[in-house]
PDB file of N, CA, C and O in Angstrom:
ATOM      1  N   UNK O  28       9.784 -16.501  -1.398  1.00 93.00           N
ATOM      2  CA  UNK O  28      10.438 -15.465  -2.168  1.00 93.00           C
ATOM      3  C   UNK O  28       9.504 -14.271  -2.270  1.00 93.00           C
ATOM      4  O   UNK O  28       8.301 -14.437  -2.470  1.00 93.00           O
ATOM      5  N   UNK O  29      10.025 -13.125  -2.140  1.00 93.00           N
ATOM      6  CA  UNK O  29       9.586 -12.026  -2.025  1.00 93.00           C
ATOM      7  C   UNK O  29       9.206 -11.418  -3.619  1.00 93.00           C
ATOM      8  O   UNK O  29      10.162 -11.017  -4.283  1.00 93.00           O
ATOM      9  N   UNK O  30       7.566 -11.337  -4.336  1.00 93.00           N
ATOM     10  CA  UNK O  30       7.727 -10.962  -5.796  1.00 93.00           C
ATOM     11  C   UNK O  30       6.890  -9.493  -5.949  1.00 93.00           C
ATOM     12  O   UNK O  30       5.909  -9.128  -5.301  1.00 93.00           O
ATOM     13  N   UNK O  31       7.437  -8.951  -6.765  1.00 94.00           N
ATOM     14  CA  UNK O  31       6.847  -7.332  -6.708  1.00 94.00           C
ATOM     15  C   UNK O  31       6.482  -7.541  -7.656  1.00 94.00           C
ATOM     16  O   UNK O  31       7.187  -7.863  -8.612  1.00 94.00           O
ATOM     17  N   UNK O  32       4.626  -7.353  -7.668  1.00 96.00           N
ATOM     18  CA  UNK O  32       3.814  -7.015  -8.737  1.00 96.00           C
ATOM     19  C   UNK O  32       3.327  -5.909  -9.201  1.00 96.00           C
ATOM     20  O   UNK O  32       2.604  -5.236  -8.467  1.00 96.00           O
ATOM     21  N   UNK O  33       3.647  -5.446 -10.644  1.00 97.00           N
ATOM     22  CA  UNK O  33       3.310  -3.995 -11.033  1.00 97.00           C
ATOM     23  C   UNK O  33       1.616  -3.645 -10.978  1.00 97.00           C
ATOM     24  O   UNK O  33       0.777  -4.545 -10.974  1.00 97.00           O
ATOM     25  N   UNK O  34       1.398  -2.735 -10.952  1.00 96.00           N
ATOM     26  CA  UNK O  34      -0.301  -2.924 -10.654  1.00 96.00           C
ATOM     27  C   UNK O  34      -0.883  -1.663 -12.277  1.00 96.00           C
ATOM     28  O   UNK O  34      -0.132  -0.691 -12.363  1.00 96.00           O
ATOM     29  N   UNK O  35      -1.886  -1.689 -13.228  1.00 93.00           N
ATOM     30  CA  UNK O  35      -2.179  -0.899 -14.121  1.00 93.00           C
ATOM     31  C   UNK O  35      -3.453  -0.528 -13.710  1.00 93.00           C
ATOM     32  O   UNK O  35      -4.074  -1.103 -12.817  1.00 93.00           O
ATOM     33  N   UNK O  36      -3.837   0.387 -14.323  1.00 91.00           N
ATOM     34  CA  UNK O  36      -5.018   0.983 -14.809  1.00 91.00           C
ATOM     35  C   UNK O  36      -6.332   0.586 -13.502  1.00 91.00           C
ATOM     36  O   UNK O  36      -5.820   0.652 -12.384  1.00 91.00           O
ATOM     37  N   UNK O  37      -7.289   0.347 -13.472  1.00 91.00           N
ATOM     38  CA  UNK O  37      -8.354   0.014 -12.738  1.00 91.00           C
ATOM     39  C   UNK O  37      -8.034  -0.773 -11.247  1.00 91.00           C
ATOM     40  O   UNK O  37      -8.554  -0.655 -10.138  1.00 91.00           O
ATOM     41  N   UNK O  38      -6.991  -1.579 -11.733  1.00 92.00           N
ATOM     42  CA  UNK O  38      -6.191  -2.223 -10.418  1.00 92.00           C
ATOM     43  C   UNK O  38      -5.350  -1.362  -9.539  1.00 92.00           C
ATOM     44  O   UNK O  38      -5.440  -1.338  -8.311  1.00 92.00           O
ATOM     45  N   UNK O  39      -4.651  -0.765 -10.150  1.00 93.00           N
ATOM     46  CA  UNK O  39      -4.178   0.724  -9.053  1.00 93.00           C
ATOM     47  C   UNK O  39      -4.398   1.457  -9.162  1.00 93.00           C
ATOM     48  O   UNK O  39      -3.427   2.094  -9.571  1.00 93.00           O
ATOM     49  N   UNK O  40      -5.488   2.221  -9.042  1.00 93.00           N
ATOM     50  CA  UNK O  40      -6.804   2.751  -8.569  1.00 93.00           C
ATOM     51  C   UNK O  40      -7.544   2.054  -7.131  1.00 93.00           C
ATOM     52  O   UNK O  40      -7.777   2.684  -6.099  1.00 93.00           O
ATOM     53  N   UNK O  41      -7.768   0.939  -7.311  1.00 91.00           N
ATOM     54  CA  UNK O  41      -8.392  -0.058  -6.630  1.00 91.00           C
ATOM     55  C   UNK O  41      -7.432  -0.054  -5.100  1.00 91.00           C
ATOM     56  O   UNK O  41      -7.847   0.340  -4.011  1.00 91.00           O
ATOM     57  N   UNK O  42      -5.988  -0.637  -5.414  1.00 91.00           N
ATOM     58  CA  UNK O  42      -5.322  -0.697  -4.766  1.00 91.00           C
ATOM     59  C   UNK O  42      -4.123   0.394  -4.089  1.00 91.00           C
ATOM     60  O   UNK O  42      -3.126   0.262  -3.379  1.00 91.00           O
ATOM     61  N   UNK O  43      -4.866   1.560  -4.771  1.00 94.00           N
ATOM     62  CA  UNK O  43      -4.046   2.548  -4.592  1.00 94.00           C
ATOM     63  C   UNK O  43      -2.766   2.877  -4.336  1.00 94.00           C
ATOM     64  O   UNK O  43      -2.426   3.546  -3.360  1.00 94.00           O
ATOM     65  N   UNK O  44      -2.089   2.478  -5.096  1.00 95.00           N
ATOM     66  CA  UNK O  44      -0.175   2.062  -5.509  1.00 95.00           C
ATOM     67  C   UNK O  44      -0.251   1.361  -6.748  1.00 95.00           C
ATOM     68  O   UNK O  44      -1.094   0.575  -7.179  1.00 95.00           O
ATOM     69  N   UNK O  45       0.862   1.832  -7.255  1.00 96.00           N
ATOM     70  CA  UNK O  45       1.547   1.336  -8.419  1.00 96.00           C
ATOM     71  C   UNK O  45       2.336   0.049  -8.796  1.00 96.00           C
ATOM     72  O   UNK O  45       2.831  -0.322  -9.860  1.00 96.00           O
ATOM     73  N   UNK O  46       2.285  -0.468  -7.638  1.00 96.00           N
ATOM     74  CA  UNK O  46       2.949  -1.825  -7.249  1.00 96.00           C
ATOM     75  C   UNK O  46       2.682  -2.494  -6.000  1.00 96.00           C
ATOM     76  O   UNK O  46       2.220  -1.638  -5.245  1.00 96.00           O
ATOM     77  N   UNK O  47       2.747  -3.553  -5.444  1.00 94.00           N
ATOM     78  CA  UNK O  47       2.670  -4.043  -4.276  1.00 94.00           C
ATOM     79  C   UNK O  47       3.802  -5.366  -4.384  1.00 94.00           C
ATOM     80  O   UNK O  47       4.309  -5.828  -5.407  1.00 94.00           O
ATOM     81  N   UNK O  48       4.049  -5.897  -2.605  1.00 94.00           N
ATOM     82  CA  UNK O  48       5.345  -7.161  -3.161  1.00 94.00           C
ATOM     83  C   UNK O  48       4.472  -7.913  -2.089  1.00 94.00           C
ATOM     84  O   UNK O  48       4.162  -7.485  -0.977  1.00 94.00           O
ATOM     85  N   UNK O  49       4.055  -9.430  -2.798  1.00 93.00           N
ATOM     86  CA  UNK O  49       3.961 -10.333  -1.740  1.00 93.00           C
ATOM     87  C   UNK O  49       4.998 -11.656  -1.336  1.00 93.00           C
ATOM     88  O   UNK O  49       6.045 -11.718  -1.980  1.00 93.00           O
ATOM     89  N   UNK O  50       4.850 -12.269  -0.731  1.00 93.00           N
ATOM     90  CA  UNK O  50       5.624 -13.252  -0.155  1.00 93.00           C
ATOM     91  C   UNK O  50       5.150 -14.864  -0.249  1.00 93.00           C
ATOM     92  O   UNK O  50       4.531 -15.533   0.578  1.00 93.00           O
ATOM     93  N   UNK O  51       5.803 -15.323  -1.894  1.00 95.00           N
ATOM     94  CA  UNK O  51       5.147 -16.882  -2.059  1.00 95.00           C
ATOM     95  C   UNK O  51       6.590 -17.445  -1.751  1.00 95.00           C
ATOM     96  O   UNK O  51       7.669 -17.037  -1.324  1.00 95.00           O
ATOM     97  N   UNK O  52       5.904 -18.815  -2.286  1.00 95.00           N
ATOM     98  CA  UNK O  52       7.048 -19.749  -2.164  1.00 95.00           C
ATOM     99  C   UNK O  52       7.716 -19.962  -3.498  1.00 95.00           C
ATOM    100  O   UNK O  52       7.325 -19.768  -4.649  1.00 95.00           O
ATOM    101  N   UNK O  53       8.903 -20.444  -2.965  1.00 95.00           N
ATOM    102  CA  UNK O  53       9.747 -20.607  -4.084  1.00 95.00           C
ATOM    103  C   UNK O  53       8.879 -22.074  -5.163  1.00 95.00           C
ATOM    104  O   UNK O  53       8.356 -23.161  -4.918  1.00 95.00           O
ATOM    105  N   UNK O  54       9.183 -21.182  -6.452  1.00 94.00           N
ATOM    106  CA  UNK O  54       8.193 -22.011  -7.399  1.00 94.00           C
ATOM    107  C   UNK O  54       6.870 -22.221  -7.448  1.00 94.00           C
ATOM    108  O   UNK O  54       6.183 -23.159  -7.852  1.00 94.00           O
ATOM    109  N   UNK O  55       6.527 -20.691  -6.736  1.00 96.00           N
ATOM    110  CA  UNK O  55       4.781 -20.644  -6.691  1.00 96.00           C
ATOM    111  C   UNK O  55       4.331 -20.346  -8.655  1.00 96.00           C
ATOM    112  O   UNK O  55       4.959 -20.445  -9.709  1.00 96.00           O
ATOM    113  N   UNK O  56       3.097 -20.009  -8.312  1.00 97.00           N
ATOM    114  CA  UNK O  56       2.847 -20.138  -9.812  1.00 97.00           C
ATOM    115  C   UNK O  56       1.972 -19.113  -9.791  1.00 97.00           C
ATOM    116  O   UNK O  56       1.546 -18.809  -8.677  1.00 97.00           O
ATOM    117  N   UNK O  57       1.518 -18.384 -10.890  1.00 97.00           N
ATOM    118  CA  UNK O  57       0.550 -17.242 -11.139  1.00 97.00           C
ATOM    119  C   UNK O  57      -0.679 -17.287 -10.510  1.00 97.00           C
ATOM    120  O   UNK O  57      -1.375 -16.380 -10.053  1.00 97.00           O
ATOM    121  N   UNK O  58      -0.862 -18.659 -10.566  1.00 97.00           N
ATOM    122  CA  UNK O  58      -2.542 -19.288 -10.011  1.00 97.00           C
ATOM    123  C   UNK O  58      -2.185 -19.023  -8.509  1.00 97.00           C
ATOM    124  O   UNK O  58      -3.030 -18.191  -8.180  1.00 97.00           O
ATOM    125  N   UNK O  59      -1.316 -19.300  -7.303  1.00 96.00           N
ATOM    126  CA  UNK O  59      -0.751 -19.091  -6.303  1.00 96.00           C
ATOM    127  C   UNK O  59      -0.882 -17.334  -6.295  1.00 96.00           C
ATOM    128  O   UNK O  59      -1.700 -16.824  -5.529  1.00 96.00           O
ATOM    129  N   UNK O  60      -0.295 -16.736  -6.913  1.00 96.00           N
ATOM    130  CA  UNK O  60      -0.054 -15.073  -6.872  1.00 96.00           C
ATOM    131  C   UNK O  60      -1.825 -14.673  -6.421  1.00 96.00           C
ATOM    132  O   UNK O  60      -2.371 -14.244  -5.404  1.00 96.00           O
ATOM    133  N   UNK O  61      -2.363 -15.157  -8.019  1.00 95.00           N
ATOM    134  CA  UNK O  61      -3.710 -14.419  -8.176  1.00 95.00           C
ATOM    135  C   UNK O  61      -4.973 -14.990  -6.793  1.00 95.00           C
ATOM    136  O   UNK O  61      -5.984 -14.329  -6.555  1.00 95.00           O
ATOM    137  N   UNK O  62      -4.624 -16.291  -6.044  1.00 94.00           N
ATOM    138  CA  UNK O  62      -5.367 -16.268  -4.617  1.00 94.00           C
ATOM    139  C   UNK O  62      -4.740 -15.552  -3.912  1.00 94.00           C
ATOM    140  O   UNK O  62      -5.336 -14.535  -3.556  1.00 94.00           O
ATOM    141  N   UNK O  63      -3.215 -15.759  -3.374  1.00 94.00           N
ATOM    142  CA  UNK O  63      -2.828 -14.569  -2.380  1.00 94.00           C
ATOM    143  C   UNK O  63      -3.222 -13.192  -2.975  1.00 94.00           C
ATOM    144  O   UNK O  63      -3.482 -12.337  -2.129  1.00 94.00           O
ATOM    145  N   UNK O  64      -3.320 -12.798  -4.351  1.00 93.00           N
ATOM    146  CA  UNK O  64      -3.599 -11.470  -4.604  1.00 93.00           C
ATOM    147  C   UNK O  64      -4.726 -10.948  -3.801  1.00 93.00           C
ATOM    148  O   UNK O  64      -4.752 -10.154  -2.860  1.00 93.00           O
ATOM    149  N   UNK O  65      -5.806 -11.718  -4.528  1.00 90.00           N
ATOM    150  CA  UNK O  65      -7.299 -11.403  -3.786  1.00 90.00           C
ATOM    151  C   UNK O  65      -7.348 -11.755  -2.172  1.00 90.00           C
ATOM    152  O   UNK O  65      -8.245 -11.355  -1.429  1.00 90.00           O
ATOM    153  N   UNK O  66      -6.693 -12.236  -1.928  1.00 92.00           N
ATOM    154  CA  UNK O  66      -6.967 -12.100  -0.219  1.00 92.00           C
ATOM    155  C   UNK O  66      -5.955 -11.302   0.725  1.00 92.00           C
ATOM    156  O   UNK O  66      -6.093 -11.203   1.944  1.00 92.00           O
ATOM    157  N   UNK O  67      -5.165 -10.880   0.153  1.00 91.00           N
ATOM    158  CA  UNK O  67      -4.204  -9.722   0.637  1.00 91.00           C
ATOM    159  C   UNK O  67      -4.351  -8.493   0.432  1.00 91.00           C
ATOM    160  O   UNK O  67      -3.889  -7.625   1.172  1.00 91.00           O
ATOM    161  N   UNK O  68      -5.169  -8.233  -0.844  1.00 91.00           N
ATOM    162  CA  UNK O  68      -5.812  -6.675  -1.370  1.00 91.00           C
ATOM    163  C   UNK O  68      -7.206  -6.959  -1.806  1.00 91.00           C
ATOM    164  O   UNK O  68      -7.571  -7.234  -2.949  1.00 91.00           O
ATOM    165  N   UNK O  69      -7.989  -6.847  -0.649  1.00 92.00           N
ATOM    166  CA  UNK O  69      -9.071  -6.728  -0.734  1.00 92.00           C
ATOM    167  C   UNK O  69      -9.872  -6.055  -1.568  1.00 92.00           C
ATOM    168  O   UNK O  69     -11.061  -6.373  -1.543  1.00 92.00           O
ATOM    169  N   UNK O  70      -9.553  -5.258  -2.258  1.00 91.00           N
ATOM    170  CA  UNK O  70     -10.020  -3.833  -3.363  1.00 91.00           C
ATOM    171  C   UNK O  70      -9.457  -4.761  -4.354  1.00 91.00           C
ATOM    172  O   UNK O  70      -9.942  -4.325  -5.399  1.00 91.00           O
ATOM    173  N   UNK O  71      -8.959  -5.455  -4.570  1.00 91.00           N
ATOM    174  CA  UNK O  71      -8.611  -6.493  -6.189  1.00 91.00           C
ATOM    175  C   UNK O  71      -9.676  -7.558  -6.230  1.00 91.00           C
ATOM    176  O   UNK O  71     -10.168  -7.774  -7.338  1.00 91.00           O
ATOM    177  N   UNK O  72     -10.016  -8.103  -5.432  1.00 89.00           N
ATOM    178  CA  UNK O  72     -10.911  -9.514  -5.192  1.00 89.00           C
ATOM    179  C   UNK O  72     -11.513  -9.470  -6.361  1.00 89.00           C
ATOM    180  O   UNK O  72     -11.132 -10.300  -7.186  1.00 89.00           O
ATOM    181  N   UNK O  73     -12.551  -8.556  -6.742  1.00 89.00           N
ATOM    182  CA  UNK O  73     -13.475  -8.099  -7.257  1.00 89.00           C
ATOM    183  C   UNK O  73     -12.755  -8.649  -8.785  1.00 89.00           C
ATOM    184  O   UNK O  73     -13.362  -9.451  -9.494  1.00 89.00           O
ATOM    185  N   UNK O  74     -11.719  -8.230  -9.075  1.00 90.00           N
ATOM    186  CA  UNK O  74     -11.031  -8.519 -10.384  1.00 90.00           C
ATOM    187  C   UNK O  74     -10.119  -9.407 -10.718  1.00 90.00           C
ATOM    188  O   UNK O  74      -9.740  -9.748 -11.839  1.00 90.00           O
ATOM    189  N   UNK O  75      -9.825  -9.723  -9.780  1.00 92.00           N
ATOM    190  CA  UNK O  75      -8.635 -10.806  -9.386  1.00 92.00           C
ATOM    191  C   UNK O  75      -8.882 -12.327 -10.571  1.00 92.00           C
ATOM    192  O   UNK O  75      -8.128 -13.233 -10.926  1.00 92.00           O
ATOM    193  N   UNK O  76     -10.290 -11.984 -10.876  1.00 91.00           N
ATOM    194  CA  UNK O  76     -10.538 -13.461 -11.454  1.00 91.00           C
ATOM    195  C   UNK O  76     -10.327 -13.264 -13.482  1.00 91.00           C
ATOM    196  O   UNK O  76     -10.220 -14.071 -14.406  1.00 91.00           O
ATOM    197  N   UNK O  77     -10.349 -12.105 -13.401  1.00 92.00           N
ATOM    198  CA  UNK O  77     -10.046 -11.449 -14.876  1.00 92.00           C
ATOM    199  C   UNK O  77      -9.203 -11.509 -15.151  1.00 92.00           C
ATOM    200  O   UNK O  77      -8.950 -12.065 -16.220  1.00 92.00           O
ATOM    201  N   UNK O  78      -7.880 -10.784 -14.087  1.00 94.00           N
ATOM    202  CA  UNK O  78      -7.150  -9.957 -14.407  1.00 94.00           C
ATOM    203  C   UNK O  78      -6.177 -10.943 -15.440  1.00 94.00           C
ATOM    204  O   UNK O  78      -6.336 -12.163 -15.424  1.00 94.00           O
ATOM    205  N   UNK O  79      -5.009 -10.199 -16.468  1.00 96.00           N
ATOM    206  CA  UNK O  79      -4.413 -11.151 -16.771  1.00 96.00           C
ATOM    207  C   UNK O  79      -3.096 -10.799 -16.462  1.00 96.00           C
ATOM    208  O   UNK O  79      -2.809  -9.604 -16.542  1.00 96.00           O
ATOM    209  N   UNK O  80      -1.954 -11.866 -16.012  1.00 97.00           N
ATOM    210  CA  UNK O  80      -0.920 -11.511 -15.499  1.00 97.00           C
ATOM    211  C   UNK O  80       0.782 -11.712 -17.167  1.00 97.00           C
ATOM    212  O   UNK O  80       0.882 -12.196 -18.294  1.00 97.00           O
ATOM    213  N   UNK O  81       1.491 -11.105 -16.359  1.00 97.00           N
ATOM    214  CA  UNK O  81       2.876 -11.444 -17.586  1.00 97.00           C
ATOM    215  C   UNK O  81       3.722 -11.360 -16.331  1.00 97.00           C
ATOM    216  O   UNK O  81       3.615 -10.870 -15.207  1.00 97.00           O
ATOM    217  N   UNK O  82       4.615 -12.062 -17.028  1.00 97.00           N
ATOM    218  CA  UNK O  82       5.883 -12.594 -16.309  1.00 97.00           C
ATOM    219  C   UNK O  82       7.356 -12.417 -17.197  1.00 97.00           C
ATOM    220  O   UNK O  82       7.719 -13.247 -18.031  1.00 97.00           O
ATOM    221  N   UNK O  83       8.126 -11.173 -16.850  1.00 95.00           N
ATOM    222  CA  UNK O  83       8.703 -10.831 -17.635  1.00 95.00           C
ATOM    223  C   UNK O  83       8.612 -10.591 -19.353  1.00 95.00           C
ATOM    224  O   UNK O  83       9.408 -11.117 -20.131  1.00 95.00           O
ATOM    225  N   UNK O  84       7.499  -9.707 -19.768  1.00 92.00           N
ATOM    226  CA  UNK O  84       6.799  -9.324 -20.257  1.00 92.00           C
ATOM    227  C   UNK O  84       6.333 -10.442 -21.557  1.00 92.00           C
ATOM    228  O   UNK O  84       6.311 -10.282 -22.778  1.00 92.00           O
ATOM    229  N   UNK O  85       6.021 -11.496 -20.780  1.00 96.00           N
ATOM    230  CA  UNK O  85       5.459 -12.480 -21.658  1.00 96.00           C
ATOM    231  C   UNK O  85       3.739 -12.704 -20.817  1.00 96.00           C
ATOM    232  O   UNK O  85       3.560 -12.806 -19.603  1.00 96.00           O
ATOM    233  N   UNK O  86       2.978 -12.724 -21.589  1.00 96.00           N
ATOM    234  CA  UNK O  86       1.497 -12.880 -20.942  1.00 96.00           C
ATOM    235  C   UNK O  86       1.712 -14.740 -20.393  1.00 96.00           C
ATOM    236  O   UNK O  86       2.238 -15.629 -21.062  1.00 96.00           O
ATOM    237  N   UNK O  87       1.024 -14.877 -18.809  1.00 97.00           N
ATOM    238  CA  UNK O  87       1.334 -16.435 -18.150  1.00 97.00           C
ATOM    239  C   UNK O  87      -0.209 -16.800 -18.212  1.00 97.00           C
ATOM    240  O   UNK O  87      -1.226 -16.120 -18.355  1.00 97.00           O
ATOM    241  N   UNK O  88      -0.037 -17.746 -18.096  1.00 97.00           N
ATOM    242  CA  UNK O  88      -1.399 -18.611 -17.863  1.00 97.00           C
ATOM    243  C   UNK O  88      -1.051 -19.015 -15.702  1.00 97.00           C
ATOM    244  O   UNK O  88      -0.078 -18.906 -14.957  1.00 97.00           O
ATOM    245  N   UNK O  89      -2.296 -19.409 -15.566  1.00 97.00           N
ATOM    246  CA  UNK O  89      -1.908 -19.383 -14.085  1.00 97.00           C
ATOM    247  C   UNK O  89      -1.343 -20.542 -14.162  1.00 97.00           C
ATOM    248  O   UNK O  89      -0.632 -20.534 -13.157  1.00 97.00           O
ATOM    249  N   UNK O  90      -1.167 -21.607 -14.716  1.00 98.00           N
ATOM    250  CA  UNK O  90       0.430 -22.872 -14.192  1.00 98.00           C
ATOM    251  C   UNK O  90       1.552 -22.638 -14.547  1.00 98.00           C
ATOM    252  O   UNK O  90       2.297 -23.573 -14.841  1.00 98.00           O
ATOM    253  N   UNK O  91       1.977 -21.311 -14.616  1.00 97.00           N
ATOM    254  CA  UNK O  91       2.896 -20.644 -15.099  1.00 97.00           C
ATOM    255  C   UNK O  91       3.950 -20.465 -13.837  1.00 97.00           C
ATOM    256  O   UNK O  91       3.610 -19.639 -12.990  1.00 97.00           O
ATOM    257  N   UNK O  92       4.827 -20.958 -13.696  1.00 97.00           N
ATOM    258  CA  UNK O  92       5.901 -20.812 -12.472  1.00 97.00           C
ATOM    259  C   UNK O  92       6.479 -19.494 -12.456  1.00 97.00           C
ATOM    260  O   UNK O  92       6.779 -18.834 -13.452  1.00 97.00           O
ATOM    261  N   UNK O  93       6.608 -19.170 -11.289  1.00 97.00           N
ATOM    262  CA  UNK O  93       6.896 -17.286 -11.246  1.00 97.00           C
ATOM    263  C   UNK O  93       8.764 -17.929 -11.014  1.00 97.00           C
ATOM    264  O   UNK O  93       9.158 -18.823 -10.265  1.00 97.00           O
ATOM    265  N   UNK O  94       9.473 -17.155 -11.866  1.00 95.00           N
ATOM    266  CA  UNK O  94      11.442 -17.331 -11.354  1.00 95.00           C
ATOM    267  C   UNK O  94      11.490 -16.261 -10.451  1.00 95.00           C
ATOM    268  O   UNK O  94      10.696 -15.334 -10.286  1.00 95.00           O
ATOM    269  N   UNK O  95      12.847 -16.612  -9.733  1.00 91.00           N
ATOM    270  CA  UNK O  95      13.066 -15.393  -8.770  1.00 91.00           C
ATOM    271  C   UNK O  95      13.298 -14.430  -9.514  1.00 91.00           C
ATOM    272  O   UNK O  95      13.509 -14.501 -10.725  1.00 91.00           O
ATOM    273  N   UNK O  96      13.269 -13.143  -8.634  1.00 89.00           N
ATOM    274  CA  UNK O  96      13.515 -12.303  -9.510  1.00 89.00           C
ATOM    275  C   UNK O  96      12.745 -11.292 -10.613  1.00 89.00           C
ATOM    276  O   UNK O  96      12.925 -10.116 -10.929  1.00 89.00           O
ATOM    277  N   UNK O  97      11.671 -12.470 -11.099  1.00 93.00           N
ATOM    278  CA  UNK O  97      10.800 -11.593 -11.923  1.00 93.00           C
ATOM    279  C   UNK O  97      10.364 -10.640 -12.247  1.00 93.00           C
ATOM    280  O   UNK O  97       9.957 -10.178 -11.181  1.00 93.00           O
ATOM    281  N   UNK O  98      10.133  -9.956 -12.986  1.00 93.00           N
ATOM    282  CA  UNK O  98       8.864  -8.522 -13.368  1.00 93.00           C
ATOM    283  C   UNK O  98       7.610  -9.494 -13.705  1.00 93.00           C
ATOM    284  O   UNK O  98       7.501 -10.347 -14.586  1.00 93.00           O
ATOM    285  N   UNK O  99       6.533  -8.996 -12.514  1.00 97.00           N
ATOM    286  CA  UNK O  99       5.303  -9.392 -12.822  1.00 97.00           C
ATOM    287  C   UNK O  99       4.802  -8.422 -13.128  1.00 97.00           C
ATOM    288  O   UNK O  99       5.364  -7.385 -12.776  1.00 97.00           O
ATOM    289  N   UNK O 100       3.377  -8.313 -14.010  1.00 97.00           N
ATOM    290  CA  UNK O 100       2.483  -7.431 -13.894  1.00 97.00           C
ATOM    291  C   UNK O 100       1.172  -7.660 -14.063  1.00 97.00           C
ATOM    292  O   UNK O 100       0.887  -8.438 -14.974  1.00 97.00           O
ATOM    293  N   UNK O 101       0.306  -7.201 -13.443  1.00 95.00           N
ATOM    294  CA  UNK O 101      -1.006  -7.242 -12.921  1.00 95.00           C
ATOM    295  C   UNK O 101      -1.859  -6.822 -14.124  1.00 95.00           C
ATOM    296  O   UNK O 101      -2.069  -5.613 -14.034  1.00 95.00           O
ATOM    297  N   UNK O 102      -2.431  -7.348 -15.212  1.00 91.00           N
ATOM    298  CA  UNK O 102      -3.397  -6.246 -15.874  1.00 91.00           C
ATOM    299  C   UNK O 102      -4.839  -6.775 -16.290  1.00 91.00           C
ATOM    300  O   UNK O 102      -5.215  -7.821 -16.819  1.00 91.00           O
ATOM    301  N   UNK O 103      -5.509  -5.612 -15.829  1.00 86.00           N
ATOM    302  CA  UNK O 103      -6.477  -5.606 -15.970  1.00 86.00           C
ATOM    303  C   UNK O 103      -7.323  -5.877 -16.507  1.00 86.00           C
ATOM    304  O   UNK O 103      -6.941  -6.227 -17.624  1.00 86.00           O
ATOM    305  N   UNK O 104      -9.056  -6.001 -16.369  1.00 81.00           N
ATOM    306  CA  UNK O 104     -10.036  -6.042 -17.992  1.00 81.00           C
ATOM    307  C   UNK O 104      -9.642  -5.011 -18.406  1.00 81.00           C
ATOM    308  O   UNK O 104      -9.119  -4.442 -17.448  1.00 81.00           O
ATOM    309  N   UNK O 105      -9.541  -4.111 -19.703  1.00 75.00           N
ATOM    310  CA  UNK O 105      -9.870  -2.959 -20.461  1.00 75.00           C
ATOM    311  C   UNK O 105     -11.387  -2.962 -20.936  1.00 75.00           C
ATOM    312  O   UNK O 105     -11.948  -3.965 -21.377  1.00 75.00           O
ATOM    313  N   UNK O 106     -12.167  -1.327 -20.746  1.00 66.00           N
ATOM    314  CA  UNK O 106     -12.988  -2.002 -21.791  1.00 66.00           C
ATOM    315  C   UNK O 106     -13.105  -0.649 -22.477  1.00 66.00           C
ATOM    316  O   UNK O 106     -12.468   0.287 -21.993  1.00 66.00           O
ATOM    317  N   UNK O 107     -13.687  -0.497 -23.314  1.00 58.00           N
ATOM    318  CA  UNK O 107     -13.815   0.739 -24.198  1.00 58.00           C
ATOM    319  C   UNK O 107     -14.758   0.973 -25.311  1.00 58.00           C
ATOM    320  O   UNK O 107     -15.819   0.400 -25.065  1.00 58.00           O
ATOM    321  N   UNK O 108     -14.773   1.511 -26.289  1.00 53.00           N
ATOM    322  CA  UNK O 108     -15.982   1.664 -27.464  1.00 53.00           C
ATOM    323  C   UNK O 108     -15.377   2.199 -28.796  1.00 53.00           C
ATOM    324  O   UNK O 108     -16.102   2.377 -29.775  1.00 53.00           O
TER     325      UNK O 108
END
């Protein structure tokens, strides 16, 4: 299944787009997303292990099953003062 992940702040920058769509399997899981992430966008690797994901705007843990269809989104560390 084809899932389009929104990309924020430091991550698209990185990846330069606002979104990207990869291609898991049906009933992949966040933990699945976030390895294909880092090895498909090389400019994420780096963060890939931070980042935290939501799945239809609920925050997932990576054994979190992605549904078809979804709004994922990609977000980032923040950091600030």
């Amino acid at each position: 299944m084809k899932i389009r992940v929104k990309l924020f702040a430091v991550a698209r920058e990185a990846a330069g787009r606002d979104s990207l769509e990869l291609d898991l399997p049906q009933g992949a899981t966040i933990g699945q997303l976030r390895n294909q992430l880092g090895s498909q966008v090389p400019q994420l690797s780096a963060l890939v292990a931070q980042m935290m994901f939501a799945v239809d705007t609920r925050y997932a843990d990576d054994a979190t099953q992605i549904p078809p269809n979804a709004d994922v989104a990609c977000i980032p560390p923040v950091s600030g003062g």
